[in-house]
């Protein structure tokens, strides 16, 4: 049910953090994986992919520009000849108060976290339709798909946006046997959250609210990601799956 043998996956933002963990997880489940990011995957990521034994390649692209969409699909076709799975994971945050948030920050975050993922999903879905064998699209959401948070205006807007777009895509693509779902991490120890973790007062306040009692690691997302990319979730459409240590329930 969870076997991904013969499937070709694209994982954006896979050089490190959550995307790298998901790319490795998909490869271990049997998928060939195209890793998309500006920088090459770290050595330990490449070593884990080597050990997984599936085909993988890195496509260097800047996903803050819409031009990256076409090159990403082309790279997947060049390496694997098909696209069965897309994990829209790459994301950025620009922290600062609402009153100080600039239009440039807003546009950079919205393009990277919402515009490119949506139109990359559209391009992937078009290829899946040509293949006539369905597909899986997983959009990485956030607790900020449900809550407003503070000091990250563009991020909260983009993560609410991708959750809504996920549901629309799910509605329109379900009849084509394409599952579109969201995966919403709680607070995870990655480069993205270093500033938050260094802010001692905020770190303590956030940590105290997590029922599990600790922040998550990128590996904590892998099981749910494999599930959403596999036949095990074939009847799931438009769901936002939270892996958050209980945060949203607390
Ligand atoms: P990291 O900062 O650790 O990694 C981000 C990844 O995205 C890197 O591989 C980076 O690669 C890539 N990336 C960023 N900008 C671009 C770009 N312009 N073009 C191409 N690739 C880019 O982040 P996380 O692993 O923490 O986050 C991954 C996803 O999970 C994001 O969507 C984030 O919003 C979401 N998330 C994270 C949470 C957390 O607590 N960490 C909580 C909720 C959601 P490179 O720099 O090499 O281009």
PDB file of C-alpha atoms and ligand atoms in Angstrom:
ATOM      1  CA  UNK A   1       0.000   0.000   0.000  1.00  0.00           C
ATOM      2  CA  UNK A   2       2.862   2.372   0.728  1.00  0.00           C
ATOM      3  CA  UNK A   3       5.149   1.090  -2.034  1.00  0.00           C
ATOM      4  CA  UNK A   4       6.205   3.787  -4.505  1.00  0.00           C
ATOM      5  CA  UNK A   5       8.201   1.566  -6.841  1.00  0.00           C
ATOM      6  CA  UNK A   6       8.109   2.845 -10.422  1.00  0.00           C
ATOM      7  CA  UNK A   7       6.822   6.289  -9.430  1.00  0.00           C
ATOM      8  CA  UNK A   8       8.645   9.498 -10.359  1.00  0.00           C
ATOM      9  CA  UNK A   9       8.498  12.260  -7.759  1.00  0.00           C
ATOM     10  CA  UNK A  10       9.399  15.939  -7.717  1.00  0.00           C
ATOM     11  CA  UNK A  11      10.219  17.398  -4.295  1.00  0.00           C
ATOM     12  CA  UNK A  12      10.882  21.131  -4.155  1.00  0.00           C
ATOM     13  CA  UNK A  13      13.122  22.608  -1.485  1.00  0.00           C
ATOM     14  CA  UNK A  14      14.817  19.273  -0.990  1.00  0.00           C
ATOM     15  CA  UNK A  15      18.378  20.446  -0.350  1.00  0.00           C
ATOM     16  CA  UNK A  16      17.809  20.413   3.411  1.00  0.00           C
ATOM     17  CA  UNK A  17      15.174  20.445   6.129  1.00  0.00           C
ATOM     18  CA  UNK A  18      11.734  18.929   5.652  1.00  0.00           C
ATOM     19  CA  UNK A  19      12.057  18.596   1.865  1.00  0.00           C
ATOM     20  CA  UNK A  20      15.278  16.605   2.138  1.00  0.00           C
ATOM     21  CA  UNK A  21      13.707  14.245   4.681  1.00  0.00           C
ATOM     22  CA  UNK A  22      10.666  13.747   2.442  1.00  0.00           C
ATOM     23  CA  UNK A  23      12.820  13.146  -0.653  1.00  0.00           C
ATOM     24  CA  UNK A  24      14.781  10.479   1.213  1.00  0.00           C
ATOM     25  CA  UNK A  25      11.562   8.948   2.538  1.00  0.00           C
ATOM     26  CA  UNK A  26      10.016   8.731  -0.928  1.00  0.00           C
ATOM     27  CA  UNK A  27      13.205   7.156  -2.315  1.00  0.00           C
ATOM     28  CA  UNK A  28      13.232   4.600   0.505  1.00  0.00           C
ATOM     29  CA  UNK A  29       9.619   3.777  -0.409  1.00  0.00           C
ATOM     30  CA  UNK A  30      10.769   3.073  -3.978  1.00  0.00           C
ATOM     31  CA  UNK A  31      10.304   6.326  -5.908  1.00  0.00           C
ATOM     32  CA  UNK A  32      12.736   8.023  -8.260  1.00  0.00           C
ATOM     33  CA  UNK A  33      13.160  11.594  -7.018  1.00  0.00           C
ATOM     34  CA  UNK A  34      13.966  14.944  -8.594  1.00  0.00           C
ATOM     35  CA  UNK A  35      15.204  17.328  -5.906  1.00  0.00           C
ATOM     36  CA  UNK A  36      14.634  20.992  -6.739  1.00  0.00           C
ATOM     37  CA  UNK A  37      16.398  23.864  -4.970  1.00  0.00           C
ATOM     38  CA  UNK A  38      18.940  26.597  -5.610  1.00  0.00           C
ATOM     39  CA  UNK A  39      21.782  24.833  -3.810  1.00  0.00           C
ATOM     40  CA  UNK A  40      22.740  21.180  -4.154  1.00  0.00           C
ATOM     41  CA  UNK A  41      21.532  18.719  -1.507  1.00  0.00           C
ATOM     42  CA  UNK A  42      23.834  18.441   1.488  1.00  0.00           C
ATOM     43  CA  UNK A  43      26.284  15.509   1.546  1.00  0.00           C
ATOM     44  CA  UNK A  44      24.291  13.531   4.118  1.00  0.00           C
ATOM     45  CA  UNK A  45      21.176  13.897   1.965  1.00  0.00           C
ATOM     46  CA  UNK A  46      22.996  12.606  -1.119  1.00  0.00           C
ATOM     47  CA  UNK A  47      24.453   9.731   0.921  1.00  0.00           C
ATOM     48  CA  UNK A  48      20.995   8.698   2.155  1.00  0.00           C
ATOM     49  CA  UNK A  49      19.647   8.838  -1.396  1.00  0.00           C
ATOM     50  CA  UNK A  50      22.564   6.738  -2.649  1.00  0.00           C
ATOM     51  CA  UNK A  51      21.778   4.172   0.031  1.00  0.00           C
ATOM     52  CA  UNK A  52      18.088   4.126  -0.927  1.00  0.00           C
ATOM     53  CA  UNK A  53      19.098   2.762  -4.307  1.00  0.00           C
ATOM     54  CA  UNK A  54      16.584   4.592  -6.510  1.00  0.00           C
ATOM     55  CA  UNK A  55      17.373   7.047  -9.290  1.00  0.00           C
ATOM     56  CA  UNK A  56      17.621  10.662  -8.182  1.00  0.00           C
ATOM     57  CA  UNK A  57      18.787  13.960  -9.622  1.00  0.00           C
ATOM     58  CA  UNK A  58      19.130  17.542  -8.480  1.00  0.00           C
ATOM     59  CA  UNK A  59      17.587  20.318 -10.564  1.00  0.00           C
ATOM     60  CA  UNK A  60      18.948  23.736  -9.719  1.00  0.00           C
ATOM     61  CA  UNK A  61      16.148  26.292  -9.904  1.00  0.00           C
ATOM     62  CA  UNK A  62      15.069  29.483  -8.188  1.00  0.00           C
ATOM     63  CA  UNK A  63      11.438  28.909  -7.272  1.00  0.00           C
ATOM     64  CA  UNK A  64      10.865  32.596  -6.565  1.00  0.00           C
ATOM     65  CA  UNK A  65      10.536  33.012 -10.336  1.00  0.00           C
ATOM     66  CA  UNK A  66       7.705  31.499 -12.377  1.00  0.00           C
ATOM     67  CA  UNK A  67      10.179  30.572 -15.128  1.00  0.00           C
ATOM     68  CA  UNK A  68      11.333  27.742 -12.840  1.00  0.00           C
ATOM     69  CA  UNK A  69       8.046  25.893 -13.358  1.00  0.00           C
ATOM     70  CA  UNK A  70       8.692  24.897 -16.957  1.00  0.00           C
ATOM     71  CA  UNK A  71      12.332  23.942 -16.334  1.00  0.00           C
ATOM     72  CA  UNK A  72      11.359  21.795 -13.348  1.00  0.00           C
ATOM     73  CA  UNK A  73       8.817  19.727 -15.278  1.00  0.00           C
ATOM     74  CA  UNK A  74      11.266  19.472 -18.180  1.00  0.00           C
ATOM     75  CA  UNK A  75      13.983  18.198 -15.831  1.00  0.00           C
ATOM     76  CA  UNK A  76      11.675  15.514 -14.425  1.00  0.00           C
ATOM     77  CA  UNK A  77      10.751  14.403 -17.939  1.00  0.00           C
ATOM     78  CA  UNK A  78      14.395  14.357 -18.987  1.00  0.00           C
ATOM     79  CA  UNK A  79      15.493  12.234 -16.027  1.00  0.00           C
ATOM     80  CA  UNK A  80      12.509   9.945 -15.490  1.00  0.00           C
ATOM     81  CA  UNK A  81      10.145  10.445 -18.459  1.00  0.00           C
ATOM     82  CA  UNK A  82       7.114  10.964 -16.227  1.00  0.00           C
ATOM     83  CA  UNK A  83       5.688  12.763 -13.190  1.00  0.00           C
ATOM     84  CA  UNK A  84       3.594  10.805 -10.689  1.00  0.00           C
ATOM     85  CA  UNK A  85       4.168  12.762  -7.486  1.00  0.00           C
ATOM     86  CA  UNK A  86       4.735  16.428  -6.710  1.00  0.00           C
ATOM     87  CA  UNK A  87       5.606  17.632  -3.221  1.00  0.00           C
ATOM     88  CA  UNK A  88       5.441  21.434  -3.117  1.00  0.00           C
ATOM     89  CA  UNK A  89       7.697  21.954  -0.113  1.00  0.00           C
ATOM     90  CA  UNK A  90      10.026  24.904  -0.837  1.00  0.00           C
ATOM     91  CA  UNK A  91       9.086  27.866   1.288  1.00  0.00           C
ATOM     92  CA  UNK A  92      10.487  31.023   2.831  1.00  0.00           C
ATOM     93  CA  UNK A  93       9.544  33.390   5.628  1.00  0.00           C
ATOM     94  CA  UNK A  94      10.266  37.073   6.093  1.00  0.00           C
ATOM     95  CA  UNK A  95       9.857  38.020   9.740  1.00  0.00           C
ATOM     96  CA  UNK A  96       8.907  41.439  11.050  1.00  0.00           C
ATOM     97  CA  UNK A  97       5.871  43.310  12.274  1.00  0.00           C
ATOM     98  CA  UNK A  98       2.839  43.878  10.061  1.00  0.00           C
ATOM     99  CA  UNK A  99       3.532  47.605  10.200  1.00  0.00           C
ATOM    100  CA  UNK A 100       7.024  47.096   8.793  1.00  0.00           C
ATOM    101  CA  UNK A 101       6.294  44.367   6.228  1.00  0.00           C
ATOM    102  CA  UNK A 102       7.334  45.625   2.798  1.00  0.00           C
ATOM    103  CA  UNK A 103       5.690  45.042  -0.544  1.00  0.00           C
ATOM    104  CA  UNK A 104       8.913  43.450  -1.779  1.00  0.00           C
ATOM    105  CA  UNK A 105       8.878  40.937   1.106  1.00  0.00           C
ATOM    106  CA  UNK A 106       5.191  40.197   0.511  1.00  0.00           C
ATOM    107  CA  UNK A 107       5.734  39.593  -3.198  1.00  0.00           C
ATOM    108  CA  UNK A 108       8.806  37.376  -2.676  1.00  0.00           C
ATOM    109  CA  UNK A 109       7.030  35.206  -0.105  1.00  0.00           C
ATOM    110  CA  UNK A 110       3.747  34.997  -2.029  1.00  0.00           C
ATOM    111  CA  UNK A 111       5.516  34.061  -5.262  1.00  0.00           C
ATOM    112  CA  UNK A 112       7.680  31.373  -3.638  1.00  0.00           C
ATOM    113  CA  UNK A 113       5.085  29.908  -1.260  1.00  0.00           C
ATOM    114  CA  UNK A 114       1.901  30.250  -3.326  1.00  0.00           C
ATOM    115  CA  UNK A 115       2.164  31.320  -6.964  1.00  0.00           C
ATOM    116  CA  UNK A 116       4.916  28.940  -8.029  1.00  0.00           C
ATOM    117  CA  UNK A 117       3.548  25.931  -6.086  1.00  0.00           C
ATOM    118  CA  UNK A 118       0.071  26.437  -7.570  1.00  0.00           C
ATOM    119  CA  UNK A 119       1.269  26.696 -11.159  1.00  0.00           C
ATOM    120  CA  UNK A 120       3.815  23.928 -10.667  1.00  0.00           C
ATOM    121  CA  UNK A 121       0.906  21.776  -9.511  1.00  0.00           C
ATOM    122  CA  UNK A 122      -1.022  22.811 -12.628  1.00  0.00           C
ATOM    123  CA  UNK A 123       1.914  21.836 -14.864  1.00  0.00           C
ATOM    124  CA  UNK A 124       2.390  18.534 -13.038  1.00  0.00           C
ATOM    125  CA  UNK A 125      -1.332  17.751 -13.227  1.00  0.00           C
ATOM    126  CA  UNK A 126      -1.325  18.389 -16.981  1.00  0.00           C
ATOM    127  CA  UNK A 127       1.503  15.868 -17.354  1.00  0.00           C
ATOM    128  CA  UNK A 128      -0.336  13.388 -15.107  1.00  0.00           C
ATOM    129  CA  UNK A 129      -3.400  13.716 -17.351  1.00  0.00           C
ATOM    130  CA  UNK A 130      -1.294  12.883 -20.404  1.00  0.00           C
ATOM    131  CA  UNK A 131       0.001   9.777 -18.600  1.00  0.00           C
ATOM    132  CA  UNK A 132      -3.577   8.722 -17.682  1.00  0.00           C
ATOM    133  CA  UNK A 133      -2.437   6.980 -14.509  1.00  0.00           C
ATOM    134  CA  UNK A 134      -3.450   9.475 -11.845  1.00  0.00           C
ATOM    135  CA  UNK A 135      -1.053  11.137  -9.475  1.00  0.00           C
ATOM    136  CA  UNK A 136      -0.375  12.642  -6.078  1.00  0.00           C
ATOM    137  CA  UNK A 137       0.163  16.302  -5.246  1.00  0.00           C
ATOM    138  CA  UNK A 138       1.108  17.264  -1.701  1.00  0.00           C
ATOM    139  CA  UNK A 139       1.311  20.921  -0.736  1.00  0.00           C
ATOM    140  CA  UNK A 140       3.234  21.698   2.423  1.00  0.00           C
ATOM    141  CA  UNK A 141       1.026  23.941   4.525  1.00  0.00           C
ATOM    142  CA  UNK A 142       1.569  25.151   8.090  1.00  0.00           C
ATOM    143  CA  UNK A 143      -0.090  25.942  11.387  1.00  0.00           C
ATOM    144  CA  UNK A 144      -0.275  29.359   9.713  1.00  0.00           C
ATOM    145  CA  UNK A 145      -2.754  27.820   7.252  1.00  0.00           C
ATOM    146  CA  UNK A 146      -5.155  27.867  10.225  1.00  0.00           C
ATOM    147  CA  UNK A 147      -3.866  30.623  12.483  1.00  0.00           C
ATOM    148  CA  UNK A 148      -2.603  34.158  11.914  1.00  0.00           C
ATOM    149  CA  UNK A 149       0.518  34.078  14.030  1.00  0.00           C
ATOM    150  CA  UNK A 150       2.534  37.255  14.445  1.00  0.00           C
ATOM    151  CA  UNK A 151       5.345  38.943  12.561  1.00  0.00           C
ATOM    152  CA  UNK A 152       5.053  36.965   9.304  1.00  0.00           C
ATOM    153  CA  UNK A 153       2.310  38.582   7.257  1.00  0.00           C
ATOM    154  CA  UNK A 154       3.274  37.249   3.823  1.00  0.00           C
ATOM    155  CA  UNK A 155       3.900  33.776   5.191  1.00  0.00           C
ATOM    156  CA  UNK A 156       0.497  33.519   6.930  1.00  0.00           C
ATOM    157  CA  UNK A 157      -1.259  34.776   3.791  1.00  0.00           C
ATOM    158  CA  UNK A 158       0.654  32.357   1.554  1.00  0.00           C
ATOM    159  CA  UNK A 159      -0.020  29.357   3.789  1.00  0.00           C
ATOM    160  CA  UNK A 160      -3.732  30.161   4.055  1.00  0.00           C
ATOM    161  CA  UNK A 161      -3.678  30.547   0.286  1.00  0.00           C
ATOM    162  CA  UNK A 162      -2.033  27.232  -0.457  1.00  0.00           C
ATOM    163  CA  UNK A 163      -4.512  25.450   1.833  1.00  0.00           C
ATOM    164  CA  UNK A 164      -7.425  26.957  -0.097  1.00  0.00           C
ATOM    165  CA  UNK A 165      -5.840  26.226  -3.452  1.00  0.00           C
ATOM    166  CA  UNK A 166      -5.223  22.645  -2.307  1.00  0.00           C
ATOM    167  CA  UNK A 167      -8.948  22.149  -1.782  1.00  0.00           C
ATOM    168  CA  UNK A 168      -9.889  23.640  -5.141  1.00  0.00           C
ATOM    169  CA  UNK A 169      -7.307  21.538  -6.963  1.00  0.00           C
ATOM    170  CA  UNK A 170      -8.528  18.458  -5.109  1.00  0.00           C
ATOM    171  CA  UNK A 171     -12.107  19.127  -6.170  1.00  0.00           C
ATOM    172  CA  UNK A 172     -11.243  19.554  -9.838  1.00  0.00           C
ATOM    173  CA  UNK A 173      -8.665  16.783 -10.145  1.00  0.00           C
ATOM    174  CA  UNK A 174     -10.288  14.018  -8.096  1.00  0.00           C
ATOM    175  CA  UNK A 175     -12.209  12.730 -11.120  1.00  0.00           C
ATOM    176  CA  UNK A 176      -8.865  12.253 -12.878  1.00  0.00           C
ATOM    177  CA  UNK A 177      -7.578  10.020 -10.088  1.00  0.00           C
ATOM    178  CA  UNK A 178      -5.235  12.752  -8.917  1.00  0.00           C
ATOM    179  CA  UNK A 179      -5.141  13.285  -5.159  1.00  0.00           C
ATOM    180  CA  UNK A 180      -4.289  16.769  -3.920  1.00  0.00           C
ATOM    181  CA  UNK A 181      -3.765  17.122  -0.193  1.00  0.00           C
ATOM    182  CA  UNK A 182      -1.906  19.332   2.230  1.00  0.00           C
ATOM    183  CA  UNK A 183       0.595  18.408   4.905  1.00  0.00           C
ATOM    184  CA  UNK A 184       0.848  20.895   7.756  1.00  0.00           C
ATOM    185  CA  UNK A 185       3.915  20.647   9.988  1.00  0.00           C
ATOM    186  CA  UNK A 186       3.879  22.058  13.478  1.00  0.00           C
ATOM    187  CA  UNK A 187       7.033  23.628  14.868  1.00  0.00           C
ATOM    188  CA  UNK A 188       9.985  21.813  13.313  1.00  0.00           C
ATOM    189  CA  UNK A 189      13.690  22.311  13.989  1.00  0.00           C
ATOM    190  CA  UNK A 190      15.079  23.509  10.631  1.00  0.00           C
ATOM    191  CA  UNK A 191      16.940  26.510   9.213  1.00  0.00           C
ATOM    192  CA  UNK A 192      13.580  28.227   8.662  1.00  0.00           C
ATOM    193  CA  UNK A 193      12.867  28.392  12.389  1.00  0.00           C
ATOM    194  CA  UNK A 194      16.347  29.225  13.721  1.00  0.00           C
ATOM    195  CA  UNK A 195      15.443  32.866  14.429  1.00  0.00           C
ATOM    196  CA  UNK A 196      12.367  31.740  16.329  1.00  0.00           C
ATOM    197  CA  UNK A 197      14.365  29.227  18.349  1.00  0.00           C
ATOM    198  CA  UNK A 198      16.962  31.860  19.234  1.00  0.00           C
ATOM    199  CA  UNK A 199      14.249  34.137  20.660  1.00  0.00           C
ATOM    200  CA  UNK A 200      14.284  32.549  24.118  1.00  0.00           C
ATOM    201  CA  UNK A 201      10.966  33.963  25.384  1.00  0.00           C
ATOM    202  CA  UNK A 202       9.076  33.076  22.218  1.00  0.00           C
ATOM    203  CA  UNK A 203      10.714  29.652  22.016  1.00  0.00           C
ATOM    204  CA  UNK A 204       9.635  28.864  25.578  1.00  0.00           C
ATOM    205  CA  UNK A 205       6.088  30.100  24.969  1.00  0.00           C
ATOM    206  CA  UNK A 206       5.714  28.057  21.792  1.00  0.00           C
ATOM    207  CA  UNK A 207       7.262  24.943  23.300  1.00  0.00           C
ATOM    208  CA  UNK A 208       5.006  25.115  26.363  1.00  0.00           C
ATOM    209  CA  UNK A 209       1.928  24.926  24.121  1.00  0.00           C
ATOM    210  CA  UNK A 210       2.961  21.759  22.275  1.00  0.00           C
ATOM    211  CA  UNK A 211       1.221  18.783  23.949  1.00  0.00           C
ATOM    212  CA  UNK A 212       3.998  16.445  22.786  1.00  0.00           C
ATOM    213  CA  UNK A 213       6.372  18.604  24.812  1.00  0.00           C
ATOM    214  CA  UNK A 214       9.018  19.154  22.140  1.00  0.00           C
ATOM    215  CA  UNK A 215       9.567  20.529  18.649  1.00  0.00           C
ATOM    216  CA  UNK A 216       9.455  18.115  15.741  1.00  0.00           C
ATOM    217  CA  UNK A 217      12.280  17.012  13.459  1.00  0.00           C
ATOM    218  CA  UNK A 218      12.062  16.875   9.643  1.00  0.00           C
ATOM    219  CA  UNK A 219      11.908  13.069   9.886  1.00  0.00           C
ATOM    220  CA  UNK A 220       8.627  13.360  11.800  1.00  0.00           C
ATOM    221  CA  UNK A 221       6.915  14.417   8.538  1.00  0.00           C
ATOM    222  CA  UNK A 222       8.100  11.486   6.454  1.00  0.00           C
ATOM    223  CA  UNK A 223       5.479   8.879   7.347  1.00  0.00           C
ATOM    224  CA  UNK A 224       2.610  11.232   6.565  1.00  0.00           C
ATOM    225  CA  UNK A 225       4.298  12.348   3.333  1.00  0.00           C
ATOM    226  CA  UNK A 226       4.775   8.775   2.098  1.00  0.00           C
ATOM    227  CA  UNK A 227       1.164   8.060   3.036  1.00  0.00           C
ATOM    228  CA  UNK A 228      -0.121  11.020   1.010  1.00  0.00           C
ATOM    229  CA  UNK A 229       2.041  10.006  -1.975  1.00  0.00           C
ATOM    230  CA  UNK A 230       0.958   6.357  -1.915  1.00  0.00           C
ATOM    231  CA  UNK A 231      -2.077   4.222  -2.741  1.00  0.00           C
ATOM    232  CA  UNK A 232      -2.873   4.192   0.983  1.00  0.00           C
ATOM    233  CA  UNK A 233      -4.431   7.657   0.556  1.00  0.00           C
ATOM    234  CA  UNK A 234      -6.240   7.014  -2.744  1.00  0.00           C
ATOM    235  CA  UNK A 235      -9.622   8.133  -1.357  1.00  0.00           C
ATOM    236  CA  UNK A 236      -8.274  11.296   0.318  1.00  0.00           C
ATOM    237  CA  UNK A 237      -8.887  14.552  -1.521  1.00  0.00           C
ATOM    238  CA  UNK A 238      -8.438  18.081  -0.202  1.00  0.00           C
ATOM    239  CA  UNK A 239      -7.420  17.132   3.320  1.00  0.00           C
ATOM    240  CA  UNK A 240      -4.858  19.135   5.294  1.00  0.00           C
ATOM    241  CA  UNK A 241      -3.040  16.603   7.441  1.00  0.00           C
ATOM    242  CA  UNK A 242      -1.444  18.118  10.545  1.00  0.00           C
ATOM    243  CA  UNK A 243       1.726  16.658  12.016  1.00  0.00           C
ATOM    244  CA  UNK A 244       2.117  19.079  14.860  1.00  0.00           C
ATOM    245  CA  UNK A 245       2.706  17.350  18.177  1.00  0.00           C
ATOM    246  CA  UNK A 246      -0.880  18.249  19.046  1.00  0.00           C
ATOM    247  CA  UNK A 247      -0.439  22.035  18.610  1.00  0.00           C
ATOM    248  CA  UNK A 248      -3.775  22.713  16.922  1.00  0.00           C
ATOM    249  CA  UNK A 249      -5.687  20.747  19.524  1.00  0.00           C
ATOM    250  CA  UNK A 250      -4.175  22.579  22.465  1.00  0.00           C
TER     251      UNK A 250
HETATM  252  P1  LIG B   1      14.356  25.218   5.252  1.00  0.00           P
HETATM  253  O1  LIG B   1      14.635  26.673   5.274  1.00  0.00           O
HETATM  254  O2  LIG B   1      15.098  24.322   6.151  1.00  0.00           O
HETATM  255  O3  LIG B   1      14.485  24.668   3.764  1.00  0.00           O
HETATM  256  C1  LIG B   1      13.859  25.364   2.731  1.00  0.00           C
HETATM  257  C2  LIG B   1      14.086  24.634   1.439  1.00  0.00           C
HETATM  258  O4  LIG B   1      13.437  25.370   0.396  1.00  0.00           O
HETATM  259  C3  LIG B   1      15.540  24.518   1.088  1.00  0.00           C
HETATM  260  O5  LIG B   1      15.797  23.299   0.429  1.00  0.00           O
HETATM  261  C4  LIG B   1      15.733  25.674   0.108  1.00  0.00           C
HETATM  262  O6  LIG B   1      16.767  25.352  -0.806  1.00  0.00           O
HETATM  263  C5  LIG B   1      14.391  25.712  -0.591  1.00  0.00           C
HETATM  264  N1  LIG B   1      14.106  27.019  -1.155  1.00  0.00           N
HETATM  265  C6  LIG B   1      13.845  28.173  -0.487  1.00  0.00           C
HETATM  266  N2  LIG B   1      13.701  29.178  -1.357  1.00  0.00           N
HETATM  267  C7  LIG B   1      13.873  28.646  -2.601  1.00  0.00           C
HETATM  268  C8  LIG B   1      13.876  29.195  -3.903  1.00  0.00           C
HETATM  269  N3  LIG B   1      13.672  30.489  -4.134  1.00  0.00           N
HETATM  270  N4  LIG B   1      14.112  28.373  -4.940  1.00  0.00           N
HETATM  271  C9  LIG B   1      14.357  27.058  -4.732  1.00  0.00           C
HETATM  272  N5  LIG B   1      14.357  26.489  -3.530  1.00  0.00           N
HETATM  273  C10 LIG B   1      14.134  27.288  -2.465  1.00  0.00           C
HETATM  274  O7  LIG B   1      12.768  25.111   5.519  1.00  0.00           O
HETATM  275  P2  LIG B   1      11.877  23.948   6.154  1.00  0.00           P
HETATM  276  O8  LIG B   1      12.408  22.631   5.787  1.00  0.00           O
HETATM  277  O9  LIG B   1      11.627  24.289   7.563  1.00  0.00           O
HETATM  278  O10 LIG B   1      10.504  24.243   5.402  1.00  0.00           O
HETATM  279  C11 LIG B   1      10.024  23.457   4.326  1.00  0.00           C
HETATM  280  C12 LIG B   1       8.549  23.758   4.152  1.00  0.00           C
HETATM  281  O11 LIG B   1       7.870  23.443   5.352  1.00  0.00           O
HETATM  282  C13 LIG B   1       8.250  25.225   3.846  1.00  0.00           C
HETATM  283  O12 LIG B   1       7.184  25.322   2.925  1.00  0.00           O
HETATM  284  C14 LIG B   1       7.815  25.749   5.189  1.00  0.00           C
HETATM  285  O13 LIG B   1       6.981  26.853   5.075  1.00  0.00           O
HETATM  286  C15 LIG B   1       7.097  24.549   5.737  1.00  0.00           C
HETATM  287  N6  LIG B   1       6.927  24.566   7.188  1.00  0.00           N
HETATM  288  C16 LIG B   1       8.001  24.522   8.010  1.00  0.00           C
HETATM  289  C17 LIG B   1       7.819  24.541   9.390  1.00  0.00           C
HETATM  290  C18 LIG B   1       8.946  24.500  10.355  1.00  0.00           C
HETATM  291  O14 LIG B   1       8.687  24.605  11.571  1.00  0.00           O
HETATM  292  N7  LIG B   1      10.185  24.319   9.923  1.00  0.00           N
HETATM  293  C19 LIG B   1       6.456  24.611   9.964  1.00  0.00           C
HETATM  294  C20 LIG B   1       5.414  24.641   8.985  1.00  0.00           C
HETATM  295  C21 LIG B   1       5.646  24.626   7.659  1.00  0.00           C
HETATM  296  P3  LIG B   1      17.869  26.402  -1.339  1.00  0.00           P
HETATM  297  O15 LIG B   1      18.082  27.424  -0.267  1.00  0.00           O
HETATM  298  O16 LIG B   1      19.033  25.542  -1.630  1.00  0.00           O
HETATM  299  O17 LIG B   1      17.264  26.992  -2.577  1.00  0.00           O
END
